[in-house]
Tab-separated table of C-alpha atoms in Angstrom:
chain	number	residue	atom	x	y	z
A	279	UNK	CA	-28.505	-42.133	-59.893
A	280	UNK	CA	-25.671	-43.996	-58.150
A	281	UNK	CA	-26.541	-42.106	-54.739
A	282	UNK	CA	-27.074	-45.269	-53.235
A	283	UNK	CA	-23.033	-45.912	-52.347
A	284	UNK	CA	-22.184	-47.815	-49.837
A	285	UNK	CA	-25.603	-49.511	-49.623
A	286	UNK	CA	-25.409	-51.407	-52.691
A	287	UNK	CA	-25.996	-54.563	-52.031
A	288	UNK	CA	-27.977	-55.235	-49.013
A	289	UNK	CA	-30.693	-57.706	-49.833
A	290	UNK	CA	-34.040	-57.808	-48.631
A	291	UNK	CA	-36.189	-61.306	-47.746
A	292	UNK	CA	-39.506	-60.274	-47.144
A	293	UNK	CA	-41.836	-63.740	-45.791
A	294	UNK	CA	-45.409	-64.099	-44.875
A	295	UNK	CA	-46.232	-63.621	-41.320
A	296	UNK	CA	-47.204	-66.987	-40.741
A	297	UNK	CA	-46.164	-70.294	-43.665
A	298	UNK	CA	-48.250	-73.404	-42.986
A	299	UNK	CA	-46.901	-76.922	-44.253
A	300	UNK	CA	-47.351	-77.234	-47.654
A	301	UNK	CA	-48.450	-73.825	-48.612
A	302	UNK	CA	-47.412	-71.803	-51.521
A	303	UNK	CA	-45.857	-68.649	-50.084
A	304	UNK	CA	-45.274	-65.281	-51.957
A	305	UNK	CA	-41.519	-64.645	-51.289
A	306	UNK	CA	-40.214	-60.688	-52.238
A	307	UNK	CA	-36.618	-60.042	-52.651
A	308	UNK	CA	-35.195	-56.190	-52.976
A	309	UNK	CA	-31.376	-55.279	-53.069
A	310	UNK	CA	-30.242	-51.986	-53.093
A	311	UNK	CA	-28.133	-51.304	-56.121
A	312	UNK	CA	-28.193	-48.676	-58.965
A	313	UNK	CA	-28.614	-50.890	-61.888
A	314	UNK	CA	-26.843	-48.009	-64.110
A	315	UNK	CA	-27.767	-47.985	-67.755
A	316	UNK	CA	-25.161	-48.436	-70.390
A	317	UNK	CA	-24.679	-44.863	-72.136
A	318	UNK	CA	-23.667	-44.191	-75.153
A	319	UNK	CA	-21.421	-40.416	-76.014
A	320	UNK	CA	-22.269	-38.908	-79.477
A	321	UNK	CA	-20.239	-41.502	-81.544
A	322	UNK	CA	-22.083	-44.111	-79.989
A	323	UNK	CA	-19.804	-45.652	-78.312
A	324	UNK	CA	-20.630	-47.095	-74.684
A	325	UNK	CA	-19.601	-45.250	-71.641
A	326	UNK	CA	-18.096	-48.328	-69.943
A	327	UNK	CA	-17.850	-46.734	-66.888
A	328	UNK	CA	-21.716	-45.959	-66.043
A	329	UNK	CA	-22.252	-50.132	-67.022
A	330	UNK	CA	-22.926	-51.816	-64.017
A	331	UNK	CA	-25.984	-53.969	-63.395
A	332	UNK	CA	-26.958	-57.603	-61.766
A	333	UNK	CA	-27.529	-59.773	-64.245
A	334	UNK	CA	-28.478	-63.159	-62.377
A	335	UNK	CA	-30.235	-63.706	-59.703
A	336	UNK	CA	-30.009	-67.371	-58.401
A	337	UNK	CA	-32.470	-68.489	-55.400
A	338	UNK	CA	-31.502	-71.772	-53.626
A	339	UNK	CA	-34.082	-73.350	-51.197
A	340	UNK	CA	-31.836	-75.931	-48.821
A	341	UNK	CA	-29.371	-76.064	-51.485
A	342	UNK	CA	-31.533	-77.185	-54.260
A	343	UNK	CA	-31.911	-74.329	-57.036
A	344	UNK	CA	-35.356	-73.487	-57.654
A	345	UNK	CA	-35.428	-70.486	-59.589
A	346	UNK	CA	-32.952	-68.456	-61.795
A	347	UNK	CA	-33.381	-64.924	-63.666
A	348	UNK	CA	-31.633	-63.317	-66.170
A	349	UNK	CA	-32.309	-59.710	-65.844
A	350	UNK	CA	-31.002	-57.195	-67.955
A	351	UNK	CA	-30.967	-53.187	-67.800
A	352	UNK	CA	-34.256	-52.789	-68.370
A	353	UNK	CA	-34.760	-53.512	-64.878
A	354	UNK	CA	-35.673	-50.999	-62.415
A	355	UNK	CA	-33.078	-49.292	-59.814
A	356	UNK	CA	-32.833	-51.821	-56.646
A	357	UNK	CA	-34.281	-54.824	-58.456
A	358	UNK	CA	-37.315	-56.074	-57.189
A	359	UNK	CA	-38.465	-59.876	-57.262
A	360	UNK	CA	-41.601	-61.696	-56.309
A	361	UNK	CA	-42.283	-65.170	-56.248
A	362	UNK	CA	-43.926	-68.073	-55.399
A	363	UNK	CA	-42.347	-70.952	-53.065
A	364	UNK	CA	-43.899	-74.187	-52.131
A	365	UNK	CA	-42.819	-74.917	-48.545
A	366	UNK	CA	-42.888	-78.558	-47.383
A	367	UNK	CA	-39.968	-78.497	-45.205
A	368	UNK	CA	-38.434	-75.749	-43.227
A	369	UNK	CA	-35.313	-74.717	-44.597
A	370	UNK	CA	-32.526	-71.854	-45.837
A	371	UNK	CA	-33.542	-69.992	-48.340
A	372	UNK	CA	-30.960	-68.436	-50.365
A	373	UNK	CA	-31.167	-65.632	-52.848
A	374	UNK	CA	-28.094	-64.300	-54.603
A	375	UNK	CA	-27.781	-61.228	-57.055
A	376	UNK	CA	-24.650	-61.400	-59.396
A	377	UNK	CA	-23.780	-58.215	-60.832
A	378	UNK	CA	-21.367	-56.822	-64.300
A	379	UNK	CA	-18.531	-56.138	-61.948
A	380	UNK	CA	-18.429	-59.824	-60.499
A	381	UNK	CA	-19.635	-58.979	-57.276
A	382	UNK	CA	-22.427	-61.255	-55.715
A	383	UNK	CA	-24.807	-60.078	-53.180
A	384	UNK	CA	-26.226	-62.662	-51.017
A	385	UNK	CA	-29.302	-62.675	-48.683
A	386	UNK	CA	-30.902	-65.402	-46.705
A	387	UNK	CA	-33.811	-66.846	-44.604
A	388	UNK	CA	-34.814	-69.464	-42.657
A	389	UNK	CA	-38.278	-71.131	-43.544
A	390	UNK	CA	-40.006	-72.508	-40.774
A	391	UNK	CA	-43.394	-73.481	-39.182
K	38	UNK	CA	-30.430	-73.601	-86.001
K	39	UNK	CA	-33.469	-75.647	-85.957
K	40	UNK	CA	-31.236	-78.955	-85.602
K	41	UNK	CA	-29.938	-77.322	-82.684
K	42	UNK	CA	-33.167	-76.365	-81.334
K	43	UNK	CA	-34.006	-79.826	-81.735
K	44	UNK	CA	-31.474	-81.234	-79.602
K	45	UNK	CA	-31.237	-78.561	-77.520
K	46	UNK	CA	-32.811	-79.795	-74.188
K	47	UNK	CA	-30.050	-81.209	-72.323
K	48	UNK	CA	-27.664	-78.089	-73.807
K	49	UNK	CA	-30.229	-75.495	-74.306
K	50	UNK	CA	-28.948	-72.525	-71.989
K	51	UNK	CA	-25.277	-73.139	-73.742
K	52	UNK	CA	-26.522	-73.303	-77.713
K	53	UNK	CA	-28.951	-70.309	-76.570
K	54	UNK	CA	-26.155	-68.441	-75.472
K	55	UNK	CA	-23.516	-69.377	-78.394
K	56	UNK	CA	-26.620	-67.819	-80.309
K	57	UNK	CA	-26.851	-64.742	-78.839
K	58	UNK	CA	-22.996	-64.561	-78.937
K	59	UNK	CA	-22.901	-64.879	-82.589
K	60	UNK	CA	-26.211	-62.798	-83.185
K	61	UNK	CA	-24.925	-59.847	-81.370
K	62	UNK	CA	-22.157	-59.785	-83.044
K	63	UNK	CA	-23.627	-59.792	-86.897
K	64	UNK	CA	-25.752	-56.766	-85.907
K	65	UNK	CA	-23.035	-54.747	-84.275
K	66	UNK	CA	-20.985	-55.798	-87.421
K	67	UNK	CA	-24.183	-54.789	-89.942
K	68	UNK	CA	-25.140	-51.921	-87.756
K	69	UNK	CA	-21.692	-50.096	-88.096
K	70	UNK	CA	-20.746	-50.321	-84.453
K	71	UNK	CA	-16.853	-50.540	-84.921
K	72	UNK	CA	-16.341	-50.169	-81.421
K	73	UNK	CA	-19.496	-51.619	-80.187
K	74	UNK	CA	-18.435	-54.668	-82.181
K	75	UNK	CA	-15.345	-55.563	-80.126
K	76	UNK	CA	-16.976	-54.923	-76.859
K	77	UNK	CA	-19.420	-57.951	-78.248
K	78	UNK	CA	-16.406	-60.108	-79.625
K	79	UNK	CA	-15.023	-60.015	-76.202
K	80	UNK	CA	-18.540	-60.914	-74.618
K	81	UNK	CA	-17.438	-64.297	-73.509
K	82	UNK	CA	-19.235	-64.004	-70.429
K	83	UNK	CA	-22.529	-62.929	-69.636
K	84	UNK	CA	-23.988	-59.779	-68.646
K	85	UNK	CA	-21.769	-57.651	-71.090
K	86	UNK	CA	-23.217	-55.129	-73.203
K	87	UNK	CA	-25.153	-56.153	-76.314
K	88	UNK	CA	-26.288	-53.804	-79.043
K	89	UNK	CA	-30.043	-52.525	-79.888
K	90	UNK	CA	-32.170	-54.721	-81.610
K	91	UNK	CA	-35.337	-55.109	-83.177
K	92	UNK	CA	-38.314	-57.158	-81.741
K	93	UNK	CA	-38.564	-59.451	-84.128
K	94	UNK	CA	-34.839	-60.399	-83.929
K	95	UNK	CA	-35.566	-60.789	-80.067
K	96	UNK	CA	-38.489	-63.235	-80.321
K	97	UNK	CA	-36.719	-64.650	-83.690
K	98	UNK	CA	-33.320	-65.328	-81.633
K	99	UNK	CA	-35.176	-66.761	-78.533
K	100	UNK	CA	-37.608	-68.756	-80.213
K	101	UNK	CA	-36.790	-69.109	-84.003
K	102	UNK	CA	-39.769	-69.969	-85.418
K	103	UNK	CA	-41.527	-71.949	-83.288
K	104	UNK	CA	-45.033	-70.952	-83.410
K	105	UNK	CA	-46.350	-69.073	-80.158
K	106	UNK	CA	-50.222	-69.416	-78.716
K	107	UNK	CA	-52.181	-66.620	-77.155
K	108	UNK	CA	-52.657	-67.569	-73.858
K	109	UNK	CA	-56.045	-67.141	-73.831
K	110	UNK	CA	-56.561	-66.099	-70.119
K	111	UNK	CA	-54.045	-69.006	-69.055
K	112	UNK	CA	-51.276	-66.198	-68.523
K	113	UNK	CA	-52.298	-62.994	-66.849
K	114	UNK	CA	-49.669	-59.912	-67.432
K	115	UNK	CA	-50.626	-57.138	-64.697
K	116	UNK	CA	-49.211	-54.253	-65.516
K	117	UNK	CA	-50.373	-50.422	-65.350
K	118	UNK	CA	-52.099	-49.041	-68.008
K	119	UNK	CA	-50.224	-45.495	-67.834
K	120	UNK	CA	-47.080	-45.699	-65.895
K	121	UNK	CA	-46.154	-42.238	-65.269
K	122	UNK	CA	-42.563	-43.238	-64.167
K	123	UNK	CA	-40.876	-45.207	-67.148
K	124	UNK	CA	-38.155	-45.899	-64.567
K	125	UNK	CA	-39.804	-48.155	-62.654
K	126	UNK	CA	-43.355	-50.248	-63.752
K	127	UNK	CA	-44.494	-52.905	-61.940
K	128	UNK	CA	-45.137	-56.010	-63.589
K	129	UNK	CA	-46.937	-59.519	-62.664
K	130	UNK	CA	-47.244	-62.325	-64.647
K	131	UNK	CA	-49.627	-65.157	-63.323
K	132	UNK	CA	-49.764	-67.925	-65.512
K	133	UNK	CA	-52.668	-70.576	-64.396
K	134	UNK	CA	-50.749	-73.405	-65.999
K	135	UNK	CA	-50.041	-76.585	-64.308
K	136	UNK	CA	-46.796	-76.785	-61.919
K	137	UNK	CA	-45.532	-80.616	-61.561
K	138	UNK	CA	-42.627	-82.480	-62.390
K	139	UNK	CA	-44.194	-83.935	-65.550
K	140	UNK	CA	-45.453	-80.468	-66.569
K	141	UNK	CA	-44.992	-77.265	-65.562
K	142	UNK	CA	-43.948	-73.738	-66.645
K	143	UNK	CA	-40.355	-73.331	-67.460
K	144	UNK	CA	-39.072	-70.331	-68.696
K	145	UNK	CA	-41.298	-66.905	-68.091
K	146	UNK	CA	-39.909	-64.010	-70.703
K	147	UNK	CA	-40.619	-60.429	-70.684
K	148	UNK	CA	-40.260	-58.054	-73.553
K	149	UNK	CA	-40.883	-54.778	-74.401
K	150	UNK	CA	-41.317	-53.904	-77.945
K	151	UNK	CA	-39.576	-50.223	-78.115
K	152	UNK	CA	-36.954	-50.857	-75.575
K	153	UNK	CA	-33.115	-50.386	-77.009
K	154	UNK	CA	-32.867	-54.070	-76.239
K	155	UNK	CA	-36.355	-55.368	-75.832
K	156	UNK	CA	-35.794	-58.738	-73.636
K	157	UNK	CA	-35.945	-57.254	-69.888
K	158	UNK	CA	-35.789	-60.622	-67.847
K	159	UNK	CA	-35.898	-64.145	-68.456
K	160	UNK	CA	-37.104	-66.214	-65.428
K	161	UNK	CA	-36.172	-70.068	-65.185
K	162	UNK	CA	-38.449	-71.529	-62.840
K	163	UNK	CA	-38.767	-75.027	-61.673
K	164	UNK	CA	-41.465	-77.023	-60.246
K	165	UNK	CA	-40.302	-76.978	-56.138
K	166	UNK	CA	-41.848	-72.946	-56.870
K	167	UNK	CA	-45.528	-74.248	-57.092
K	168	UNK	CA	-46.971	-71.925	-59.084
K	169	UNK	CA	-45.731	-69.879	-61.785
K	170	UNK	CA	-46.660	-66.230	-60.462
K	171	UNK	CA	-43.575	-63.513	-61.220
K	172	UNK	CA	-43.483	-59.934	-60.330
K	173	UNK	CA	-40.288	-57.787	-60.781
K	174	UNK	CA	-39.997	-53.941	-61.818
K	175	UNK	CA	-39.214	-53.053	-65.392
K	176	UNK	CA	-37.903	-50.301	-67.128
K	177	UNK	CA	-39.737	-48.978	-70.346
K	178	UNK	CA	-37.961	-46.167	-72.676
K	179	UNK	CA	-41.144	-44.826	-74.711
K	180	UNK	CA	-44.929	-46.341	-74.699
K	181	UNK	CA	-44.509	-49.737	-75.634
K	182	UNK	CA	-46.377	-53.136	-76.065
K	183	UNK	CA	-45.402	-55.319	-73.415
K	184	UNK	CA	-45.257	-58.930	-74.104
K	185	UNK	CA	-44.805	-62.013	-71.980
K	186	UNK	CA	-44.203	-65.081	-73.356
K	187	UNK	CA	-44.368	-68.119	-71.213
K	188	UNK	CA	-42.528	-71.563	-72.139
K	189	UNK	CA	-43.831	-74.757	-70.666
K	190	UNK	CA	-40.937	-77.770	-70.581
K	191	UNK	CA	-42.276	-79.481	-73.317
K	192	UNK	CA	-41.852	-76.635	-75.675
K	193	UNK	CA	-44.857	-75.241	-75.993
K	194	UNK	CA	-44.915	-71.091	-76.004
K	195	UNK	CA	-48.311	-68.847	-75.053
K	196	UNK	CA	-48.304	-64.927	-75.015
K	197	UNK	CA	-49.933	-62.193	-73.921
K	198	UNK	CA	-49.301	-58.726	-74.928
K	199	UNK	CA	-50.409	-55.323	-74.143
K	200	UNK	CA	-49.732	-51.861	-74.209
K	201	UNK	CA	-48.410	-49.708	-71.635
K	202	UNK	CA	-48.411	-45.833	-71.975
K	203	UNK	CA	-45.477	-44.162	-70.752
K	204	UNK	CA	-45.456	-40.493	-69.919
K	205	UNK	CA	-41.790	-40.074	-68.456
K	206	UNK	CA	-38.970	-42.603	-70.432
K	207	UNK	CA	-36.912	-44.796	-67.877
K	208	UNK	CA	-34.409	-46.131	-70.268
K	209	UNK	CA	-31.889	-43.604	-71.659
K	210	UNK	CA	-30.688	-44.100	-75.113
């Protein structure tokens, strides 16, 4: 499941063609990364070692936060985001994945007309 | 814990969290879990393991028991009807509900009722988005309602649920 290796990580920013002032554009976000499930052995204890997973993804639009998500294992391998963004100035927009072994994953564009 | 629901808008992520904190850890505690139960004592942060839990005790410990609408066609859940792949169903919430300062869609939930731990994502949105329209891929162990429950900033909570058949299980355990 983990086959991804040294990918893990790179974020995808995927914008309409063309963004008109004031438009509400459909942004979709995809970074690679195994999202492994937390395993229990026979005892039911948790395999610690197959527990790794982004739990927070934090999008930023010129340094304003406009959206946050808590995601959880029960999201799909290389988590996959879509949303809406209402554009009325061009700007940076900045989406970053946080994952269980503290590592953040960052991924940008720029927004303009 | 309704006196801190009451109070809770400046603080509501932190009490919400001290919650789950103290939640997870009766159940691993009632459950058994000896092990499982010091993993969740040492849960300070987030994103740690949490153990299995019921529905009920999801929508119980997220909303207590404030009372939740349908939605009524105001919140659309798109999602397939048979996902052959448990591992990975697509899932779109469209709420039509307004999106301005004053008003506007705040938190978007999605749970699924037979998953180990049945809250898959929370979304936090604000109202720069513009319109409260979510997709993201899920994971679903075994055939399972899927609900979505959408909370507007002044508190108010509308769901939609439906079932989605799953012929292959994405979640192990």
């Amino acid at each position: 499941m983990a086959e991804a290796g040294a990918d893990i990580g790179r974020v995808r920013i995927r914008l309409p063609a063309t963004i008109s002032k004031g438009e509400v554009i459909r942004v979709r976000a995809l970074v690679t990364h195994p999202m492994e499930i937390l395993s229990f052995d026979k005892d039911r204890k948790p395999i610690q070692k197959n527990y790794h997973f982004v739990y927070q993804i934090v999008v930023t639009y010129n340094g304003k936060e406009i959206l946050q998500a808590e995601t959880t294992q029960a999201v799909s391998q290389n988590p996959f985001v879509a949303f809406p963004l209402k554009v009325t100035e061009p700007g940076k927009l900045v989406i970053t994945f946080t994952d269980t072994h503290g590592k953040s994953y960052e991924g940008s564009a720029e927004i303009t007309f | 814990m309704q006196c801190a629901l009451a109070r809770a808008k400046l603080t509501r992520r932190g009490i919400l969290r001290a919650l789950r904190l103290i939640g997870s850890t009766g159940v691993a505690v009632s459950l058994g879990l000896g092990d499982f139960m010091q993993v969740a004592a040492q849960q300070a942060q987030r994103g740690m393991p949490q153990p299995d839990e019921k529905v009920d005790e999801t929508i119980n410990r997220l909303f207590g028991n404030r009372s939740i609408a349908p939605a009524d066609g105001k919140v659309k859940l798109e999602a397939p009807l048979i996902a052959e792949n448990g591992a990975v169903v697509p899932v779109t919430v469209e709420a039509e509900l307004p999106m301005t300062p004053q008003e506007y869609v705040k938190n978007i939930y999605i749970i699924a009722d037979k998953n180990r731990r049945p809250l898959n994502a929370t979304f936090s949105l604000t109202p720069e988005v513009g319109q409260a329209t979510i997709s993201t891929n899920i994971r679903l162990a075994q055939t399972t309602d899927l609900r979505v429950v959408v909370e507007m900033n002044h508190g108010a909570l509308y769901m939609v649920q439906r079932e989605v058949k799953v012929t292959v299980g994405g979640c192990g355990g």
